[in-house]
Tab-separated table of C-alpha atoms in Angstrom:
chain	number	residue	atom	x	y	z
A	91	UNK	CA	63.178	101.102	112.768
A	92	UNK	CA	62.780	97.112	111.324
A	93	UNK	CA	64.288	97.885	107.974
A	94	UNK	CA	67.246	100.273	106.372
A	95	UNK	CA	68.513	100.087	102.716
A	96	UNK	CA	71.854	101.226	101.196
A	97	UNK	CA	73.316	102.604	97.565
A	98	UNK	CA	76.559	103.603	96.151
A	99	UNK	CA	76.250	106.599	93.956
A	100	UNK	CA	78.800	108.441	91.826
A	101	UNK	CA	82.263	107.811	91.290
A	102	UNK	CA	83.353	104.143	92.945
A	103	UNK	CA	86.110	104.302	95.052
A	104	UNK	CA	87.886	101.426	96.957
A	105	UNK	CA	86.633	100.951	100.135
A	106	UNK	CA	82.934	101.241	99.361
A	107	UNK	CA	82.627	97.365	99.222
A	108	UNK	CA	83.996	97.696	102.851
A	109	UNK	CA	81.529	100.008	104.088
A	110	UNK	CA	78.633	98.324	102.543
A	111	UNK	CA	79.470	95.334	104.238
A	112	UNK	CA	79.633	96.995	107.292
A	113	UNK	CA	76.269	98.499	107.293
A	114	UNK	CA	74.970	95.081	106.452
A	115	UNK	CA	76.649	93.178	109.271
A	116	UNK	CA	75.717	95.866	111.530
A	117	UNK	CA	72.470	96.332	110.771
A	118	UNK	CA	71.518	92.844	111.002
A	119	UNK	CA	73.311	92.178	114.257
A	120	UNK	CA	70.914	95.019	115.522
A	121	UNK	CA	67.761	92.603	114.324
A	122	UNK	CA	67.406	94.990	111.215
A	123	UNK	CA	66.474	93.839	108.004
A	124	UNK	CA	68.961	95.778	105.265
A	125	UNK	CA	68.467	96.144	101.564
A	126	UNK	CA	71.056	96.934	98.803
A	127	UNK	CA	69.698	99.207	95.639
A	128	UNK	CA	71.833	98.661	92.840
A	129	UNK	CA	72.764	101.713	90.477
A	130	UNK	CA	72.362	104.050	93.220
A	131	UNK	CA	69.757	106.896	92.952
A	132	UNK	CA	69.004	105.551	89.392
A	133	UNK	CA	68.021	102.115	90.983
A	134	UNK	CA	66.053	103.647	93.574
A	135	UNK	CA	63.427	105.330	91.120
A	136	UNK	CA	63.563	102.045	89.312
A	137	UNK	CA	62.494	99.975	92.270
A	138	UNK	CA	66.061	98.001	92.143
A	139	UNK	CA	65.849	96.844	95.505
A	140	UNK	CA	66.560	93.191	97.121
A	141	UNK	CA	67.263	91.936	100.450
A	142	UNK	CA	70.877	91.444	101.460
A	143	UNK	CA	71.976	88.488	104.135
A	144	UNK	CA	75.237	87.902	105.704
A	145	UNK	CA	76.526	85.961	102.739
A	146	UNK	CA	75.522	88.690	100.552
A	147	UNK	CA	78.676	90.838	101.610
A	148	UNK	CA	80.961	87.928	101.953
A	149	UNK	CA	84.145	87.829	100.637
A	150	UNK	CA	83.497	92.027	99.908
A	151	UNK	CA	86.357	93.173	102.341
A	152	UNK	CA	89.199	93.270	99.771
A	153	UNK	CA	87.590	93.911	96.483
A	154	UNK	CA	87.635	97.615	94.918
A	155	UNK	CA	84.982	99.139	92.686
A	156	UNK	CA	80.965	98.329	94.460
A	157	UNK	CA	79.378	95.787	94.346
A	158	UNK	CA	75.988	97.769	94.110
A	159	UNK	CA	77.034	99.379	90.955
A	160	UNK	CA	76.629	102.896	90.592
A	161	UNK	CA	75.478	105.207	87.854
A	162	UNK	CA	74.934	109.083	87.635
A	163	UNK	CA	71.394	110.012	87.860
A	164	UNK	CA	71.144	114.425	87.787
A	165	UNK	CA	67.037	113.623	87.513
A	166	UNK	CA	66.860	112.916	91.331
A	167	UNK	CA	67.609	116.729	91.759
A	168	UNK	CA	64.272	116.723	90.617
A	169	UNK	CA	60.816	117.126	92.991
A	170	UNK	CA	59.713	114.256	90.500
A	171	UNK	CA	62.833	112.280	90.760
A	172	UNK	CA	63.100	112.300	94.492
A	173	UNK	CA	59.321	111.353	95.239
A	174	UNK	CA	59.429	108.260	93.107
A	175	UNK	CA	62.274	107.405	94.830
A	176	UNK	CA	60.116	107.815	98.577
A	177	UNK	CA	57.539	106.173	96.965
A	178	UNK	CA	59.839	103.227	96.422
A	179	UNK	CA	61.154	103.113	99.433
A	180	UNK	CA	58.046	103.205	101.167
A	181	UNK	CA	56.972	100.614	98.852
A	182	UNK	CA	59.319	98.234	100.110
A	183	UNK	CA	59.004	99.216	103.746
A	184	UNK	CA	62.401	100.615	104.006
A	185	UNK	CA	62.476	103.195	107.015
A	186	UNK	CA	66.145	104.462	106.808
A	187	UNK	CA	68.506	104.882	103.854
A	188	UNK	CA	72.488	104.794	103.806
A	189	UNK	CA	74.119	106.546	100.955
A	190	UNK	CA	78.116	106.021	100.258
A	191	UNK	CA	79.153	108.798	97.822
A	192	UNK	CA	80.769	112.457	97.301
A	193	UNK	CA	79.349	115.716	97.157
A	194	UNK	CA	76.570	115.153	94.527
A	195	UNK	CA	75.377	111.948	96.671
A	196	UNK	CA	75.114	114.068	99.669
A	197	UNK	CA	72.821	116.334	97.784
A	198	UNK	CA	70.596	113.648	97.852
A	199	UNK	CA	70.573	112.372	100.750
A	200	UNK	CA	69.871	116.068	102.096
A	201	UNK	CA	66.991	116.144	99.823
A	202	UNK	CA	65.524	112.899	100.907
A	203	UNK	CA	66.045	113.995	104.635
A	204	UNK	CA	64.225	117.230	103.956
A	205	UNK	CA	61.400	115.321	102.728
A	206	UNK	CA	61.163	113.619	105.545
A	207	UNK	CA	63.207	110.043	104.819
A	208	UNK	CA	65.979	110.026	107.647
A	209	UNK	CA	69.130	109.327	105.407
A	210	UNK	CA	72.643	109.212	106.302
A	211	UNK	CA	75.892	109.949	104.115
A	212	UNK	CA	79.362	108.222	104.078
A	213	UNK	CA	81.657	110.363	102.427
A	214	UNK	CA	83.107	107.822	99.850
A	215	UNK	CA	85.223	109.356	97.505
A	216	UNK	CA	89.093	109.427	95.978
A	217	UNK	CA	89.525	113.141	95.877
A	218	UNK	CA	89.618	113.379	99.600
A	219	UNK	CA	87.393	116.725	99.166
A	220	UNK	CA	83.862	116.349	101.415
A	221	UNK	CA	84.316	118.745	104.674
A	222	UNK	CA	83.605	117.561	108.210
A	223	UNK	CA	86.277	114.570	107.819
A	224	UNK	CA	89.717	114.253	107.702
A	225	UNK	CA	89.975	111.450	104.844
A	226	UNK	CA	87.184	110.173	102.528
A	227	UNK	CA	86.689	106.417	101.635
A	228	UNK	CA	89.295	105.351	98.852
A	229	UNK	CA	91.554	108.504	99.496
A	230	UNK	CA	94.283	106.362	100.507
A	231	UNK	CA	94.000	103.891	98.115
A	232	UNK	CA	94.046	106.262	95.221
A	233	UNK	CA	97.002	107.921	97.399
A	234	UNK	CA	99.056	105.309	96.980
A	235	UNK	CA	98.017	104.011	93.694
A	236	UNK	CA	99.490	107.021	92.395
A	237	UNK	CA	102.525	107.245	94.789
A	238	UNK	CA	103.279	103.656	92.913
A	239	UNK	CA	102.901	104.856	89.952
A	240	UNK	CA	105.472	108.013	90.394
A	241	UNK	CA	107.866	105.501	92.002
A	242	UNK	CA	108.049	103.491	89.042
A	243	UNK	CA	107.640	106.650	86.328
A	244	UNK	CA	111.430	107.700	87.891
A	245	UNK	CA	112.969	104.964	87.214
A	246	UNK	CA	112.545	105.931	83.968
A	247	UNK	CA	112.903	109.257	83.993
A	248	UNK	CA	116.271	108.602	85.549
A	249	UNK	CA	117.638	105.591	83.506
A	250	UNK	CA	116.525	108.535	80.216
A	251	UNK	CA	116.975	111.859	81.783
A	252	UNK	CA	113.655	113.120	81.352
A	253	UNK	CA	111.377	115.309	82.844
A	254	UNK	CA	107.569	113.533	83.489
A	255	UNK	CA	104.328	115.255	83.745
A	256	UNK	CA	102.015	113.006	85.815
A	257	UNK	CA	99.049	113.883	85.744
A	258	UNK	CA	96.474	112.426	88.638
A	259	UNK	CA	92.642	113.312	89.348
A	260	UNK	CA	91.533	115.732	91.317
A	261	UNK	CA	89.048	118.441	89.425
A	262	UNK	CA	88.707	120.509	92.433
A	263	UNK	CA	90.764	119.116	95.440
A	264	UNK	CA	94.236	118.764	94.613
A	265	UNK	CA	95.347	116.264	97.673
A	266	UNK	CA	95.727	113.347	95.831
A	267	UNK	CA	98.585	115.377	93.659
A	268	UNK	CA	99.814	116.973	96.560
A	269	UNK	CA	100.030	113.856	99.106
A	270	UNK	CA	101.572	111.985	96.319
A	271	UNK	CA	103.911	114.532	94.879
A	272	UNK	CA	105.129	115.296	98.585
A	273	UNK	CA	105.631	111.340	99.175
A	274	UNK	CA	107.025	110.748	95.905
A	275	UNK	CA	109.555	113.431	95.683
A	276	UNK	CA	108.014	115.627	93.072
A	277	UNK	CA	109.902	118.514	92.021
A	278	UNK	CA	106.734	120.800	91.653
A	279	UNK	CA	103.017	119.799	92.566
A	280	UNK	CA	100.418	122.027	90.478
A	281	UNK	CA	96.753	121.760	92.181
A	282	UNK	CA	93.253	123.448	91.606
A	283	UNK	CA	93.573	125.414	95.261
A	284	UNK	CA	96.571	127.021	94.751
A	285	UNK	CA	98.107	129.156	91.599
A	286	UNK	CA	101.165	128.996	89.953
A	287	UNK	CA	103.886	130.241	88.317
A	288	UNK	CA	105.439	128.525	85.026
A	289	UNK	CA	108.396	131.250	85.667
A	290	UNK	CA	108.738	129.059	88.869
A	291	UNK	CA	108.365	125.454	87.892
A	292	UNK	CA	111.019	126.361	85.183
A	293	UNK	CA	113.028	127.952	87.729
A	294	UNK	CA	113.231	125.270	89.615
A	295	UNK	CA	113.979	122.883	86.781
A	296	UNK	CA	116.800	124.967	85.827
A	297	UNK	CA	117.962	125.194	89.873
A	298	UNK	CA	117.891	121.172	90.035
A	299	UNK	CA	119.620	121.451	86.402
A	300	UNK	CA	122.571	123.612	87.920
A	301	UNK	CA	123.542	121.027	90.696
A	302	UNK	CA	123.482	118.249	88.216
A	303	UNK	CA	119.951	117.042	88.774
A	304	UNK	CA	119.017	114.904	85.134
A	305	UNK	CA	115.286	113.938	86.048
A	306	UNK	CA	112.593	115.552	87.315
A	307	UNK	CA	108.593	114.849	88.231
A	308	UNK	CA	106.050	117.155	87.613
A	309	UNK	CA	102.690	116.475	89.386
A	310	UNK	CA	99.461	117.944	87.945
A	311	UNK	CA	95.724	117.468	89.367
A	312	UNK	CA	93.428	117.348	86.714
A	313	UNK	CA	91.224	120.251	87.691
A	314	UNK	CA	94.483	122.470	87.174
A	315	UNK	CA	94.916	121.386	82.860
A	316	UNK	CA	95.761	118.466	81.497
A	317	UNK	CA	99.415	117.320	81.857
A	318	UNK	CA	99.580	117.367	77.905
A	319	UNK	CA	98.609	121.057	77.992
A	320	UNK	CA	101.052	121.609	80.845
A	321	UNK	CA	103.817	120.012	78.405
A	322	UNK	CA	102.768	122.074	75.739
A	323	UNK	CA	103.411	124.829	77.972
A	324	UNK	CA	106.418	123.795	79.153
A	325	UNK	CA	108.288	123.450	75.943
A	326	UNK	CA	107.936	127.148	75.021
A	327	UNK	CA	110.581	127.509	77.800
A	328	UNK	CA	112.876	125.200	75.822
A	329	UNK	CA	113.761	120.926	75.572
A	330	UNK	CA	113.285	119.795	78.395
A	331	UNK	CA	112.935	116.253	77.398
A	332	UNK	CA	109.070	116.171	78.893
A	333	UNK	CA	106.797	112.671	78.781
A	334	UNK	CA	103.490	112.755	79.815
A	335	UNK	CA	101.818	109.902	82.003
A	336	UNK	CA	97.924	110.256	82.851
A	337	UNK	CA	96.899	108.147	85.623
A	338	UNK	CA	93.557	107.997	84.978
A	339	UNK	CA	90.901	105.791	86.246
A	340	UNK	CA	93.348	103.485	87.542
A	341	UNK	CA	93.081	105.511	90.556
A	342	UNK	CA	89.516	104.250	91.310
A	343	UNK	CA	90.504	100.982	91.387
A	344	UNK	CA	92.405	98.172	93.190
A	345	UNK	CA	92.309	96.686	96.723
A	346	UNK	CA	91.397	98.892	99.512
A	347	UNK	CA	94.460	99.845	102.025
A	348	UNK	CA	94.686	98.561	105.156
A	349	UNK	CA	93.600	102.154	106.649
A	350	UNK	CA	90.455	102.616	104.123
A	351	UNK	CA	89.020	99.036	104.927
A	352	UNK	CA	89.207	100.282	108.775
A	353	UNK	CA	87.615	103.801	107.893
A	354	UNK	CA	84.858	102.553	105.366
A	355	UNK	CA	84.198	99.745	108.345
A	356	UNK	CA	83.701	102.422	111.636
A	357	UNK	CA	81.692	104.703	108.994
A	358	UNK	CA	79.734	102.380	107.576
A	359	UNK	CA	78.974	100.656	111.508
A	360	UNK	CA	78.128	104.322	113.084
A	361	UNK	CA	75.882	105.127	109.924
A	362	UNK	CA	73.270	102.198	111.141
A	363	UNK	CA	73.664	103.664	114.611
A	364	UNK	CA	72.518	106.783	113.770
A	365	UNK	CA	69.281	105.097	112.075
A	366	UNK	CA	68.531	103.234	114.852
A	367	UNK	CA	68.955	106.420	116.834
A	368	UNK	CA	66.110	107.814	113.889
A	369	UNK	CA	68.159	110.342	113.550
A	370	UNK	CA	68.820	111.407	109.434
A	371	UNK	CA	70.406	114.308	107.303
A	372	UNK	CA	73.940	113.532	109.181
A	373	UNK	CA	77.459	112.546	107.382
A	374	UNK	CA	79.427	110.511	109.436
A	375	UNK	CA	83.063	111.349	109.350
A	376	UNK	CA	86.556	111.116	111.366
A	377	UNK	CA	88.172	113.655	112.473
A	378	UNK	CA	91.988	112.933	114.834
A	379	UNK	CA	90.722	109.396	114.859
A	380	UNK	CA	87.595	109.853	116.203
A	381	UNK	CA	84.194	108.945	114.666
A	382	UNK	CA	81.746	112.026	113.810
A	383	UNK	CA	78.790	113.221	112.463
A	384	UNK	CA	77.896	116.338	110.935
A	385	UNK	CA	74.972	118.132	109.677
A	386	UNK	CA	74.682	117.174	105.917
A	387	UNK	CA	73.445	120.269	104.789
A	388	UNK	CA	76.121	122.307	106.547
A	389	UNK	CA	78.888	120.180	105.088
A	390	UNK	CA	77.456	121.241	101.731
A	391	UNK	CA	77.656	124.373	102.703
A	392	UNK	CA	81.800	124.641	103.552
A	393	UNK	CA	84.452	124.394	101.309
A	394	UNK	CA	87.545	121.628	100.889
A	395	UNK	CA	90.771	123.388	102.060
A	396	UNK	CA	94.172	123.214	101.188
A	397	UNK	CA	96.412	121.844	103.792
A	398	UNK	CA	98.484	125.078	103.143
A	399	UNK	CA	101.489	123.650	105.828
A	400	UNK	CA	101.809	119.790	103.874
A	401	UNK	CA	101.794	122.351	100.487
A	402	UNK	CA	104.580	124.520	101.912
A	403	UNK	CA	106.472	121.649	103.046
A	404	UNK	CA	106.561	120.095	99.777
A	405	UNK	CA	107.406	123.115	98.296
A	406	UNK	CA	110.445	123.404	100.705
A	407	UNK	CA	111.675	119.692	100.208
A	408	UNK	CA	111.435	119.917	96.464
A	409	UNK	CA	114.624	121.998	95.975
C-alpha cells in the first residue's frame, strides 16, 4: 500500500483535527503518500481530494471543529453513491481509506470494506455512544464543556434560589448528562437509557427543600425531551422557580482536552497500521488503556450501554 486517504464525516467533534494529523504524520513516516477529502462522504463522490504534507496538519493539535469539513451525505447508503465514491478513489490511486466519525460514518466505511476498499473507522464522536471503546474522540471535551457550564449555571441558581434545567446533547446515549451531572453535583440526571419518575425528581426537590437546600440542577440529555418541555412539566407540580439553559452546539466545539488529543493521536497512528497491515472493515478503539480494534460490522451490530454503577452512584450522591 503507496497511498491512503482520510475524511471526517458527521457531527465534528474536538479532537478530530488531532487524529487527522496523526494519520498524516504517520502515514508519511511509513513512506505513504496520504490524502485529505474534504466534506467527507459528500467530497468523496465529488472527487474532493488533494494531497496532504507535513505542513498540511501543522498547527492542527489544539484547534476544535475539522479541518476537512464535514457534511451529511444519506446518498452514500446508496449502491450508486458508494461506487462513485470507489471509482474516485481508484481514480486517484488511493488504496486505503481512514474515516473519523460516529455510527452513520461507520456504516460507510463497512460498506466500502464490503465492496472490497479496506477502510478503517475512528470512532469520533461527543456522545461517547460507538461500542468496542471505552471513550469516543471529543467525549471529554464535550464532558467538560458542559461540566463548565453547570459550574457556572449554580452560581446563579444559588445567588437567586432557583432551580435550572440544563439541558446537554445526547439523543440516544445519555453519558455526557450523566458524567456531567455526577461531576457537577446535579440533583437528578434524566437520560435516554434509563426511565424516570417526575414523582421522584419532585421528591427529591422537595427532600433537598426540607433540609434547607434553595438551588437545585436538573440535567436532561436531549434524546430524553427538551429541558423546556421538562419545565413545562415540572411546574404542574407547583413554583419551583425553574430556568432553562440549553447547551447546545457549544458542546462540539472548543480546544481538545489534554486526554482527547492523546486518544484521537494513538487512534488515528494504529488506524494507518492497520492499512499497512491491508487489513480493512476494523474500528480502532481503547479499551483499560489499551489500543484495539474491532470488527466494524459487529460494532454496528451491539448496543451503547448505560454505565448502570456511575448512574446509581449519582443517584446516591444527589440526596
Amino acid at each position: 500500500m503507496k497511498r491512503i486517504a482520510i475524511l471526517t464525516s458527521g457531527g465534528d467533534a474536538p479532537g478530530m483535527n488531532a487524529a487527522a494529523r496523526a494519520v498524516v504524520r504517520k502515514g508519511i513516516n511509513e513512506g505513504l503518500e496520504v490524502y485529505g477529502i474534504n466534506y467527507g462522504f459528500l467530497g468523496l463522490v465529488n472527487g474532493d481530494i488533494h494531497k496532504l504534507e507535513l505542513g498540511s496538519v501543522g498547527d492542527l493539535l489544539h484547534r476544535g471543529g475539522t479541518f476537512l469539513y464535514s457534511a451529511r451525505y444519506p446518498e452514500f447508503a446508496t449502491e450508486e453513491g458508494q461506487l462513485k465514491g470507489i471509482e474516485q478513489l481508484k481514480k486517484h490511486g488511493i488504496e486505503g481509506l481512514v474515516v473519523i466519525g460516529g455510527d452513520g460514518s461507520y456504516h460507510g466505511a463497512e460498506a466500502l470494506t464490503n465492496r472490497g476498499f479496506p477502510t478503517i473507522g475512528v470512532p469520533g464522536t461527543i456522545d461517547n455512544d460507538i461500542c468496542g471503546t471505552d471513550f469516543t474522540i471529543g467525549f471529554d471535551t464535550a464532558l467538560n464543556t458542559a461540566l463548565d457550564a453547570l459550574d457556572k449555571i449554580r452560581d446563579t441558581a444559588t445567588s437567586h434560589e432557583r432551580t435550572f434545567i440544563i439541558e446537554v446533547m445526547g439523543r440516544d446515549a445519555g453519558d455526557i448528562a450523566l458524567w456531567s451531572g455526577l461531576a457537577g453535583g446535579a440533583e437528578a440526571i434524566l437520560i435516554p437509557e434509563e426511565e424516570f419518575s417526575m414523582d421522584d425528581v419532585v421528591g427529591r426537590l422537595n427532600q433537598g427543600r426540607a433540609r434547607g437546600k434553595k438551588h437545585s440542577i436538573i440535567v436532561v440529555a436531549e434524546g430524553v425531551m427538551s429541558g423546556n418541555e421538562f419545565a413545562e412539566r415540572l411546574a404542574e407540580y407547583g413554583d419551583y422557580h425553574a430556568r432553562v439553559s440549553v447547551l447546545g452546539h457549544m458542546q462540539r466545539g472548543g480546544s481538545p482536552t489534554a486526554f482527547d488529543r492523546v486518544l484521537a493521536s494513538r487512534l488515528g497512528a494504529r488506524a494507518v497500521e492497520l492499512l499497512l497491515e491491508n487489513r480493512g472493515g476494523l474500528a480502532v478503539g481503547i479499551r483499560n488503556n489499551h489500543i484495539t480494534e474491532n470488527n466494524i460490522t459487529e460494532i454496528l451490530k451491539e448496543k451503547h450501554t448505560l454505565d448502570k454503577d456511575l448512574f446509581n452512584l449519582a443517584s446516591i450522591l444527589s440526596i
